[in-house]
Amino acid sequence: MAISISETLRQPFEVASPGITIGASIGVALFRGGESVEQLLGNCDIALHKAKASGRDALRFFDPEMQAALDQRSSLEQDLRIAVRNKNLALHYQAQTDNSGTIIGAEVLLRWNHPERGLVSPLVFIPIAEETGLIEELGYWVIEKACDQIHLWSTRENASSLRISVNVSAHQFQLDDFALSVERILAKTGARPDRLMLELTESVILADLENAMQKMRALKQLGVGFSMDDFGTGYSSLAYLSRLPLDELKIDRSFVARLPGSDNDAVIARMVISMGRSLGLSVLAEGVETPEQMEALRQYGCHAYQGFLIGRPSPVEEFVLLLPSQ
Ligand code: C2E
Ligand code: MG
Ligand code: MG
C-alpha cells in the first residue's frame, strides 16, 4: 500500500506551470495489538525519520523484520532487472506424454540462477517481474526462445512433431499488441505456429473475457494452440469454457497428488476429464509422480501426462535424451 501511495504521488501534475513532481517519505508501523495510539504514531515517526534520513522519497518500516523483507525484495528486483537485461535466465523443458508413453511435447519453465542465492523459483520472481513490468520483455524472450527451438526441431525426425507449451502471464496477455507480437515472433523465428501452445490461467482470461477471446481467436487462426493451466483451482465454469477456442485442459497437480487414495480428488479429476472430453478438448494431468497416479488418471480417460514420473524440468540437452534416437 505504501508503495502504491508513493507511486501515485510521484505522478507529475500541473499547478501554475506544468510538470510538477513530488515524492513522499513514508514511515510504516504495524499494529501488533496492545500498543497505544501514541506509541503507534511514535513508531511511525521513527520510521519516517529513517525514511527521510535515507535520502527522502523512501519507505521505511519500524519493524526490523518487515524492513528486512522489503530490503530483500528490492535487492531481488534490482538483480532481476540486470538478469533480464543480460538474458541471464534459462529455460528448462519438462516432457509431456500420451497414453502410449510417447513424448508429445514439453512445457518450458523459467529458471533464474541467482549469483548468490542460487536457483530462485519462478513462483518468487514471476510476481516481481509482473509488478515491475519486466514480464513483458521476459515473457517475449521465453516465447522467442521456444519458437527458436521449434524451428530447430523442425528438421529432426524425432522432434519435428513436438509442441512446446509456454506460460503466459496476465500482464503480458493483457497487452494490446500481444497477438501481433506473437505473430511477429513466429515470422521472425520461422517456427510452425501449430507447434506452439500458449498456457493461460482462468484469471488471465476472465479479467477481460471478450478481449481475451479476440486475441485467442487471432492466434488460433494462425494455428497456435491454447491450454488452460491449473484447471480446477479457479472458477472452472462451463459457461465460459465452451466459448473459448481452447485445445487442452491441464488438471492442476493439487488434484493429482492424492490420487488414487482420495475420493474427493478422484471425483474432481474425473469431472475435469469428462468436461474436457465433452468439449472436445485434450486433458493433460500435471504433477504426475507415481505409476499409480498415472494409471488412475488413464482409467478416468485422461489423454496426456506431465510430472516427475516422466521427467523433471531440465535443460534442453537433457530433455532430448528422452526422445527416441534418430
Ligand atoms: P505451472 O505452469 O503450473 O508449472 C508446473 C509446475 O509444477 C512447475 O513448477 C514444475 O516444475 C512443477 N512440477 C512439474 N511436475 C511436477 C511433479 O511431478 N511434482 C511436483 N511437485 N511439481 C511438479 P515451476 O517450474 O517452479 O514453475 C512454477 C510456476 O511458475 C509455473 O506453474 C508457472 O505458473 C510459472 N512459470 C514458470 N515459467 C514461466 C514463464 O516462462 N512465464 C510465466 N509467465 N510463468 C512461468
Ligand atoms: Mg504451466
Ligand atoms: Mg500448472
PDB file of N, CA and C in Angstrom, residues 141-222:
ATOM      1  N   TRP A 141      10.764 -12.931 -24.502  1.00  0.00           N
ATOM      2  CA  TRP A 141      12.036 -13.670 -24.638  1.00  0.00           C
ATOM      3  C   TRP A 141      11.776 -15.173 -24.565  1.00  0.00           C
ATOM      4  N   VAL A 142      10.920 -15.583 -23.602  1.00  0.00           N
ATOM      5  CA  VAL A 142      10.596 -17.008 -23.455  1.00  0.00           C
ATOM      6  C   VAL A 142       9.909 -17.525 -24.727  1.00  0.00           C
ATOM      7  N   ILE A 143       8.945 -16.771 -25.226  1.00  0.00           N
ATOM      8  CA  ILE A 143       8.231 -17.215 -26.434  1.00  0.00           C
ATOM      9  C   ILE A 143       9.212 -17.332 -27.607  1.00  0.00           C
ATOM     10  N   GLU A 144      10.111 -16.358 -27.699  1.00  0.00           N
ATOM     11  CA  GLU A 144      11.060 -16.393 -28.813  1.00  0.00           C
ATOM     12  C   GLU A 144      12.017 -17.589 -28.713  1.00  0.00           C
ATOM     13  N   LYS A 145      12.500 -17.844 -27.491  1.00  0.00           N
ATOM     14  CA  LYS A 145      13.393 -18.995 -27.308  1.00  0.00           C
ATOM     15  C   LYS A 145      12.670 -20.299 -27.663  1.00  0.00           C
ATOM     16  N   ALA A 146      11.409 -20.396 -27.237  1.00  0.00           N
ATOM     17  CA  ALA A 146      10.628 -21.602 -27.532  1.00  0.00           C
ATOM     18  C   ALA A 146      10.450 -21.744 -29.042  1.00  0.00           C
ATOM     19  N   CYS A 147      10.180 -20.626 -29.721  1.00  0.00           N
ATOM     20  CA  CYS A 147       9.987 -20.672 -31.174  1.00  0.00           C
ATOM     21  C   CYS A 147      11.292 -21.024 -31.890  1.00  0.00           C
ATOM     22  N   ASP A 148      12.409 -20.522 -31.386  1.00  0.00           N
ATOM     23  CA  ASP A 148      13.712 -20.903 -31.956  1.00  0.00           C
ATOM     24  C   ASP A 148      13.884 -22.417 -31.885  1.00  0.00           C
ATOM     25  N   GLN A 149      13.494 -22.967 -30.730  1.00  0.00           N
ATOM     26  CA  GLN A 149      13.638 -24.408 -30.529  1.00  0.00           C
ATOM     27  C   GLN A 149      12.730 -25.191 -31.472  1.00  0.00           C
ATOM     28  N   ILE A 150      11.495 -24.694 -31.634  1.00  0.00           N
ATOM     29  CA  ILE A 150      10.553 -25.350 -32.550  1.00  0.00           C
ATOM     30  C   ILE A 150      11.153 -25.389 -33.958  1.00  0.00           C
ATOM     31  N   HIS A 151      11.718 -24.261 -34.345  1.00  0.00           N
ATOM     32  CA  HIS A 151      12.308 -24.187 -35.682  1.00  0.00           C
ATOM     33  C   HIS A 151      13.484 -25.151 -35.819  1.00  0.00           C
ATOM     34  N   LEU A 152      14.314 -25.176 -34.790  1.00  0.00           N
ATOM     35  CA  LEU A 152      15.477 -26.064 -34.787  1.00  0.00           C
ATOM     36  C   LEU A 152      15.058 -27.538 -34.897  1.00  0.00           C
ATOM     37  N   TRP A 153      13.973 -27.874 -34.195  1.00  0.00           N
ATOM     38  CA  TRP A 153      13.498 -29.260 -34.193  1.00  0.00           C
ATOM     39  C   TRP A 153      12.783 -29.640 -35.485  1.00  0.00           C
ATOM     40  N   SER A 154      12.379 -28.652 -36.270  1.00  0.00           N
ATOM     41  CA  SER A 154      11.510 -28.940 -37.420  1.00  0.00           C
ATOM     42  C   SER A 154      12.156 -29.890 -38.423  1.00  0.00           C
ATOM     43  N   THR A 155      13.489 -29.951 -38.419  1.00  0.00           N
ATOM     44  CA  THR A 155      14.150 -30.832 -39.387  1.00  0.00           C
ATOM     45  C   THR A 155      14.620 -32.142 -38.745  1.00  0.00           C
ATOM     46  N   ARG A 156      14.344 -32.296 -37.431  1.00  0.00           N
ATOM     47  CA  ARG A 156      14.764 -33.542 -36.764  1.00  0.00           C
ATOM     48  C   ARG A 156      13.593 -34.510 -36.735  1.00  0.00           C
ATOM     49  N   GLU A 157      13.843 -35.663 -37.243  1.00  0.00           N
ATOM     50  CA  GLU A 157      12.766 -36.632 -37.372  1.00  0.00           C
ATOM     51  C   GLU A 157      12.103 -36.947 -36.030  1.00  0.00           C
ATOM     52  N   ASN A 158      12.914 -37.047 -34.974  1.00  0.00           N
ATOM     53  CA  ASN A 158      12.357 -37.453 -33.678  1.00  0.00           C
ATOM     54  C   ASN A 158      11.769 -36.282 -32.879  1.00  0.00           C
ATOM     55  N   ALA A 159      11.845 -35.081 -33.429  1.00  0.00           N
ATOM     56  CA  ALA A 159      11.366 -33.933 -32.651  1.00  0.00           C
ATOM     57  C   ALA A 159      10.438 -32.999 -33.434  1.00  0.00           C
ATOM     58  N   SER A 160      10.292 -33.251 -34.731  1.00  0.00           N
ATOM     59  CA  SER A 160       9.551 -32.288 -35.554  1.00  0.00           C
ATOM     60  C   SER A 160       8.071 -32.205 -35.212  1.00  0.00           C
ATOM     61  N   SER A 161       7.539 -33.261 -34.569  1.00  0.00           N
ATOM     62  CA  SER A 161       6.112 -33.195 -34.244  1.00  0.00           C
ATOM     63  C   SER A 161       5.864 -32.691 -32.822  1.00  0.00           C
ATOM     64  N   LEU A 162       6.943 -32.398 -32.081  1.00  0.00           N
ATOM     65  CA  LEU A 162       6.758 -31.950 -30.690  1.00  0.00           C
ATOM     66  C   LEU A 162       6.187 -30.548 -30.626  1.00  0.00           C
ATOM     67  N   ARG A 163       5.347 -30.331 -29.629  1.00  0.00           N
ATOM     68  CA  ARG A 163       4.845 -28.985 -29.396  1.00  0.00           C
ATOM     69  C   ARG A 163       5.494 -28.446 -28.126  1.00  0.00           C
ATOM     70  N   ILE A 164       5.623 -27.161 -28.067  1.00  0.00           N
ATOM     71  CA  ILE A 164       6.193 -26.559 -26.855  1.00  0.00           C
ATOM     72  C   ILE A 164       5.148 -25.663 -26.209  1.00  0.00           C
ATOM     73  N   SER A 165       4.926 -25.902 -24.913  1.00  0.00           N
ATOM     74  CA  SER A 165       3.960 -25.083 -24.162  1.00  0.00           C
ATOM     75  C   SER A 165       4.687 -23.984 -23.416  1.00  0.00           C
ATOM     76  N   VAL A 166       4.147 -22.781 -23.525  1.00  0.00           N
ATOM     77  CA  VAL A 166       4.755 -21.618 -22.879  1.00  0.00           C
ATOM     78  C   VAL A 166       3.725 -20.973 -21.952  1.00  0.00           C
ATOM     79  N   ASN A 167       4.129 -20.671 -20.735  1.00  0.00           N
ATOM     80  CA  ASN A 167       3.226 -19.983 -19.801  1.00  0.00           C
ATOM     81  C   ASN A 167       3.160 -18.497 -20.141  1.00  0.00           C
ATOM     82  N   VAL A 168       1.945 -17.981 -20.189  1.00  0.00           N
ATOM     83  CA  VAL A 168       1.792 -16.557 -20.475  1.00  0.00           C
ATOM     84  C   VAL A 168       1.176 -15.898 -19.247  1.00  0.00           C
ATOM     85  N   SER A 169       1.808 -14.855 -18.764  1.00  0.00           N
ATOM     86  CA  SER A 169       1.302 -14.217 -17.555  1.00  0.00           C
ATOM     87  C   SER A 169       0.208 -13.207 -17.893  1.00  0.00           C
ATOM     88  N   ALA A 170      -0.581 -12.893 -16.882  1.00  0.00           N
ATOM     89  CA  ALA A 170      -1.724 -11.998 -17.052  1.00  0.00           C
ATOM     90  C   ALA A 170      -1.311 -10.676 -17.667  1.00  0.00           C
ATOM     91  N   HIS A 171      -0.292 -10.088 -17.086  1.00  0.00           N
ATOM     92  CA  HIS A 171       0.144  -8.765 -17.522  1.00  0.00           C
ATOM     93  C   HIS A 171       0.522  -8.772 -19.006  1.00  0.00           C
ATOM     94  N   GLN A 172       1.179  -9.855 -19.411  1.00  0.00           N
ATOM     95  CA  GLN A 172       1.635  -9.927 -20.798  1.00  0.00           C
ATOM     96  C   GLN A 172       0.466 -10.139 -21.756  1.00  0.00           C
ATOM     97  N   PHE A 173      -0.435 -11.037 -21.363  1.00  0.00           N
ATOM     98  CA  PHE A 173      -1.561 -11.348 -22.239  1.00  0.00           C
ATOM     99  C   PHE A 173      -2.468 -10.126 -22.425  1.00  0.00           C
ATOM    100  N   GLN A 174      -2.483  -9.265 -21.397  1.00  0.00           N
ATOM    101  CA  GLN A 174      -3.359  -8.094 -21.484  1.00  0.00           C
ATOM    102  C   GLN A 174      -2.814  -6.967 -22.362  1.00  0.00           C
ATOM    103  N   LEU A 175      -1.572  -7.090 -22.800  1.00  0.00           N
ATOM    104  CA  LEU A 175      -1.014  -6.057 -23.684  1.00  0.00           C
ATOM    105  C   LEU A 175      -1.819  -6.028 -24.988  1.00  0.00           C
ATOM    106  N   ASP A 176      -2.133  -4.820 -25.463  1.00  0.00           N
ATOM    107  CA  ASP A 176      -2.977  -4.700 -26.659  1.00  0.00           C
ATOM    108  C   ASP A 176      -2.399  -5.433 -27.858  1.00  0.00           C
ATOM    109  N   ASP A 177      -1.062  -5.366 -27.979  1.00  0.00           N
ATOM    110  CA  ASP A 177      -0.464  -5.938 -29.186  1.00  0.00           C
ATOM    111  C   ASP A 177       0.085  -7.350 -28.963  1.00  0.00           C
ATOM    112  N   PHE A 178      -0.459  -8.044 -27.956  1.00  0.00           N
ATOM    113  CA  PHE A 178       0.076  -9.373 -27.652  1.00  0.00           C
ATOM    114  C   PHE A 178       0.013 -10.313 -28.870  1.00  0.00           C
ATOM    115  N   ALA A 179      -1.167 -10.383 -29.489  1.00  0.00           N
ATOM    116  CA  ALA A 179      -1.327 -11.326 -30.605  1.00  0.00           C
ATOM    117  C   ALA A 179      -0.371 -10.967 -31.738  1.00  0.00           C
ATOM    118  N   LEU A 180      -0.272  -9.684 -32.014  1.00  0.00           N
ATOM    119  CA  LEU A 180       0.604  -9.216 -33.087  1.00  0.00           C
ATOM    120  C   LEU A 180       2.068  -9.537 -32.778  1.00  0.00           C
ATOM    121  N   SER A 181       2.447  -9.339 -31.527  1.00  0.00           N
ATOM    122  CA  SER A 181       3.833  -9.619 -31.138  1.00  0.00           C
ATOM    123  C   SER A 181       4.170 -11.096 -31.310  1.00  0.00           C
ATOM    124  N   VAL A 182       3.228 -11.959 -30.927  1.00  0.00           N
ATOM    125  CA  VAL A 182       3.474 -13.392 -31.076  1.00  0.00           C
ATOM    126  C   VAL A 182       3.579 -13.727 -32.571  1.00  0.00           C
ATOM    127  N   GLU A 183       2.716 -13.107 -33.367  1.00  0.00           N
ATOM    128  CA  GLU A 183       2.757 -13.338 -34.814  1.00  0.00           C
ATOM    129  C   GLU A 183       4.128 -12.943 -35.373  1.00  0.00           C
ATOM    130  N   ARG A 184       4.632 -11.813 -34.894  1.00  0.00           N
ATOM    131  CA  ARG A 184       5.953 -11.345 -35.349  1.00  0.00           C
ATOM    132  C   ARG A 184       7.052 -12.321 -34.959  1.00  0.00           C
ATOM    133  N   ILE A 185       6.966 -12.832 -33.732  1.00  0.00           N
ATOM    134  CA  ILE A 185       7.996 -13.769 -33.267  1.00  0.00           C
ATOM    135  C   ILE A 185       7.962 -15.042 -34.123  1.00  0.00           C
ATOM    136  N   LEU A 186       6.743 -15.500 -34.438  1.00  0.00           N
ATOM    137  CA  LEU A 186       6.618 -16.701 -35.268  1.00  0.00           C
ATOM    138  C   LEU A 186       7.252 -16.467 -36.640  1.00  0.00           C
ATOM    139  N   ALA A 187       6.992 -15.289 -37.198  1.00  0.00           N
ATOM    140  CA  ALA A 187       7.540 -14.975 -38.524  1.00  0.00           C
ATOM    141  C   ALA A 187       9.060 -14.873 -38.464  1.00  0.00           C
ATOM    142  N   LYS A 188       9.544 -14.197 -37.425  1.00  0.00           N
ATOM    143  CA  LYS A 188      10.984 -13.978 -37.285  1.00  0.00           C
ATOM    144  C   LYS A 188      11.767 -15.286 -37.098  1.00  0.00           C
ATOM    145  N   THR A 189      11.181 -16.202 -36.305  1.00  0.00           N
ATOM    146  CA  THR A 189      11.905 -17.431 -35.986  1.00  0.00           C
ATOM    147  C   THR A 189      11.640 -18.532 -37.009  1.00  0.00           C
ATOM    148  N   GLY A 190      10.554 -18.382 -37.779  1.00  0.00           N
ATOM    149  CA  GLY A 190      10.204 -19.416 -38.753  1.00  0.00           C
ATOM    150  C   GLY A 190       9.600 -20.651 -38.108  1.00  0.00           C
ATOM    151  N   ALA A 191       9.097 -20.494 -36.868  1.00  0.00           N
ATOM    152  CA  ALA A 191       8.514 -21.646 -36.169  1.00  0.00           C
ATOM    153  C   ALA A 191       7.113 -21.945 -36.698  1.00  0.00           C
ATOM    154  N   ARG A 192       6.796 -23.239 -36.780  1.00  0.00           N
ATOM    155  CA  ARG A 192       5.427 -23.614 -37.167  1.00  0.00           C
ATOM    156  C   ARG A 192       4.484 -23.235 -36.042  1.00  0.00           C
ATOM    157  N   PRO A 193       3.472 -22.407 -36.352  1.00  0.00           N
ATOM    158  CA  PRO A 193       2.573 -21.942 -35.280  1.00  0.00           C
ATOM    159  C   PRO A 193       1.863 -23.078 -34.549  1.00  0.00           C
ATOM    160  N   ASP A 194       1.567 -24.164 -35.277  1.00  0.00           N
ATOM    161  CA  ASP A 194       0.816 -25.239 -34.613  1.00  0.00           C
ATOM    162  C   ASP A 194       1.693 -26.079 -33.692  1.00  0.00           C
ATOM    163  N   ARG A 195       2.973 -25.730 -33.568  1.00  0.00           N
ATOM    164  CA  ARG A 195       3.834 -26.409 -32.597  1.00  0.00           C
ATOM    165  C   ARG A 195       3.948 -25.580 -31.312  1.00  0.00           C
ATOM    166  N   LEU A 196       3.316 -24.418 -31.338  1.00  0.00           N
ATOM    167  CA  LEU A 196       3.365 -23.545 -30.151  1.00  0.00           C
ATOM    168  C   LEU A 196       2.035 -23.623 -29.414  1.00  0.00           C
ATOM    169  N   MET A 197       2.142 -23.852 -28.103  1.00  0.00           N
ATOM    170  CA  MET A 197       0.948 -23.948 -27.268  1.00  0.00           C
ATOM    171  C   MET A 197       1.086 -22.873 -26.189  1.00  0.00           C
ATOM    172  N   LEU A 198       0.105 -22.015 -26.056  1.00  0.00           N
ATOM    173  CA  LEU A 198       0.192 -20.991 -25.012  1.00  0.00           C
ATOM    174  C   LEU A 198      -0.659 -21.416 -23.825  1.00  0.00           C
ATOM    175  N   GLU A 199      -0.055 -21.400 -22.640  1.00  0.00           N
ATOM    176  CA  GLU A 199      -0.781 -21.767 -21.425  1.00  0.00           C
ATOM    177  C   GLU A 199      -1.302 -20.513 -20.733  1.00  0.00           C
ATOM    178  N   LEU A 200      -2.609 -20.487 -20.551  1.00  0.00           N
ATOM    179  CA  LEU A 200      -3.225 -19.362 -19.851  1.00  0.00           C
ATOM    180  C   LEU A 200      -3.900 -19.899 -18.604  1.00  0.00           C
ATOM    181  N   THR A 201      -4.081 -19.026 -17.610  1.00  0.00           N
ATOM    182  CA  THR A 201      -4.856 -19.457 -16.444  1.00  0.00           C
ATOM    183  C   THR A 201      -6.224 -18.785 -16.512  1.00  0.00           C
ATOM    184  N   GLU A 202      -7.144 -19.328 -15.726  1.00  0.00           N
ATOM    185  CA  GLU A 202      -8.506 -18.786 -15.775  1.00  0.00           C
ATOM    186  C   GLU A 202      -8.554 -17.307 -15.437  1.00  0.00           C
ATOM    187  N   SER A 203      -7.760 -16.903 -14.444  1.00  0.00           N
ATOM    188  CA  SER A 203      -7.831 -15.492 -14.031  1.00  0.00           C
ATOM    189  C   SER A 203      -7.363 -14.570 -15.153  1.00  0.00           C
ATOM    190  N   VAL A 204      -6.426 -15.044 -15.959  1.00  0.00           N
ATOM    191  CA  VAL A 204      -5.934 -14.239 -17.084  1.00  0.00           C
ATOM    192  C   VAL A 204      -7.060 -13.985 -18.072  1.00  0.00           C
ATOM    193  N   ILE A 205      -7.814 -15.046 -18.353  1.00  0.00           N
ATOM    194  CA  ILE A 205      -8.870 -14.944 -19.351  1.00  0.00           C
ATOM    195  C   ILE A 205     -10.079 -14.179 -18.815  1.00  0.00           C
ATOM    196  N   LEU A 206     -10.410 -14.471 -17.561  1.00  0.00           N
ATOM    197  CA  LEU A 206     -11.628 -13.868 -17.021  1.00  0.00           C
ATOM    198  C   LEU A 206     -11.476 -12.385 -16.693  1.00  0.00           C
ATOM    199  N   ALA A 207     -10.230 -11.902 -16.600  1.00  0.00           N
ATOM    200  CA  ALA A 207     -10.022 -10.484 -16.321  1.00  0.00           C
ATOM    201  C   ALA A 207     -10.714  -9.640 -17.396  1.00  0.00           C
ATOM    202  N   ASP A 208     -10.715 -10.112 -18.627  1.00  0.00           N
ATOM    203  CA  ASP A 208     -11.407  -9.402 -19.701  1.00  0.00           C
ATOM    204  C   ASP A 208     -11.729 -10.429 -20.787  1.00  0.00           C
ATOM    205  N   LEU A 209     -12.854 -11.082 -20.595  1.00  0.00           N
ATOM    206  CA  LEU A 209     -13.192 -12.242 -21.416  1.00  0.00           C
ATOM    207  C   LEU A 209     -13.260 -11.922 -22.908  1.00  0.00           C
ATOM    208  N   GLU A 210     -13.967 -10.822 -23.256  1.00  0.00           N
ATOM    209  CA  GLU A 210     -14.150 -10.502 -24.679  1.00  0.00           C
ATOM    210  C   GLU A 210     -12.814 -10.249 -25.347  1.00  0.00           C
ATOM    211  N   ASN A 211     -12.004  -9.438 -24.671  1.00  0.00           N
ATOM    212  CA  ASN A 211     -10.680  -9.097 -25.159  1.00  0.00           C
ATOM    213  C   ASN A 211      -9.813 -10.347 -25.313  1.00  0.00           C
ATOM    214  N   ALA A 212      -9.888 -11.208 -24.314  1.00  0.00           N
ATOM    215  CA  ALA A 212      -9.094 -12.429 -24.339  1.00  0.00           C
ATOM    216  C   ALA A 212      -9.505 -13.307 -25.521  1.00  0.00           C
ATOM    217  N   MET A 213     -10.803 -13.393 -25.737  1.00  0.00           N
ATOM    218  CA  MET A 213     -11.286 -14.240 -26.824  1.00  0.00           C
ATOM    219  C   MET A 213     -10.816 -13.733 -28.178  1.00  0.00           C
ATOM    220  N   GLN A 214     -10.811 -12.412 -28.304  1.00  0.00           N
ATOM    221  CA  GLN A 214     -10.369 -11.816 -29.555  1.00  0.00           C
ATOM    222  C   GLN A 214      -8.913 -12.200 -29.858  1.00  0.00           C
ATOM    223  N   LYS A 215      -8.065 -12.050 -28.829  1.00  0.00           N
ATOM    224  CA  LYS A 215      -6.648 -12.383 -29.012  1.00  0.00           C
ATOM    225  C   LYS A 215      -6.465 -13.870 -29.297  1.00  0.00           C
ATOM    226  N   MET A 216      -7.230 -14.677 -28.564  1.00  0.00           N
ATOM    227  CA  MET A 216      -7.104 -16.116 -28.763  1.00  0.00           C
ATOM    228  C   MET A 216      -7.523 -16.491 -30.178  1.00  0.00           C
ATOM    229  N   ARG A 217      -8.611 -15.910 -30.644  1.00  0.00           N
ATOM    230  CA  ARG A 217      -9.084 -16.234 -31.999  1.00  0.00           C
ATOM    231  C   ARG A 217      -8.063 -15.845 -33.049  1.00  0.00           C
ATOM    232  N   ALA A 218      -7.480 -14.653 -32.870  1.00  0.00           N
ATOM    233  CA  ALA A 218      -6.490 -14.183 -33.849  1.00  0.00           C
ATOM    234  C   ALA A 218      -5.313 -15.156 -33.935  1.00  0.00           C
ATOM    235  N   LEU A 219      -4.841 -15.601 -32.768  1.00  0.00           N
ATOM    236  CA  LEU A 219      -3.685 -16.508 -32.754  1.00  0.00           C
ATOM    237  C   LEU A 219      -4.066 -17.913 -33.217  1.00  0.00           C
ATOM    238  N   LYS A 220      -5.283 -18.281 -32.863  1.00  0.00           N
ATOM    239  CA  LYS A 220      -5.810 -19.592 -33.236  1.00  0.00           C
ATOM    240  C   LYS A 220      -5.851 -19.717 -34.768  1.00  0.00           C
ATOM    241  N   GLN A 221      -6.197 -18.605 -35.410  1.00  0.00           N
ATOM    242  CA  GLN A 221      -6.262 -18.620 -36.877  1.00  0.00           C
ATOM    243  C   GLN A 221      -4.908 -18.927 -37.508  1.00  0.00           C
ATOM    244  N   LEU A 222      -3.860 -18.525 -36.797  1.00  0.00           N
ATOM    245  CA  LEU A 222      -2.512 -18.822 -37.299  1.00  0.00           C
ATOM    246  C   LEU A 222      -2.143 -20.277 -37.051  1.00  0.00           C
TER     247      LEU A 222
END
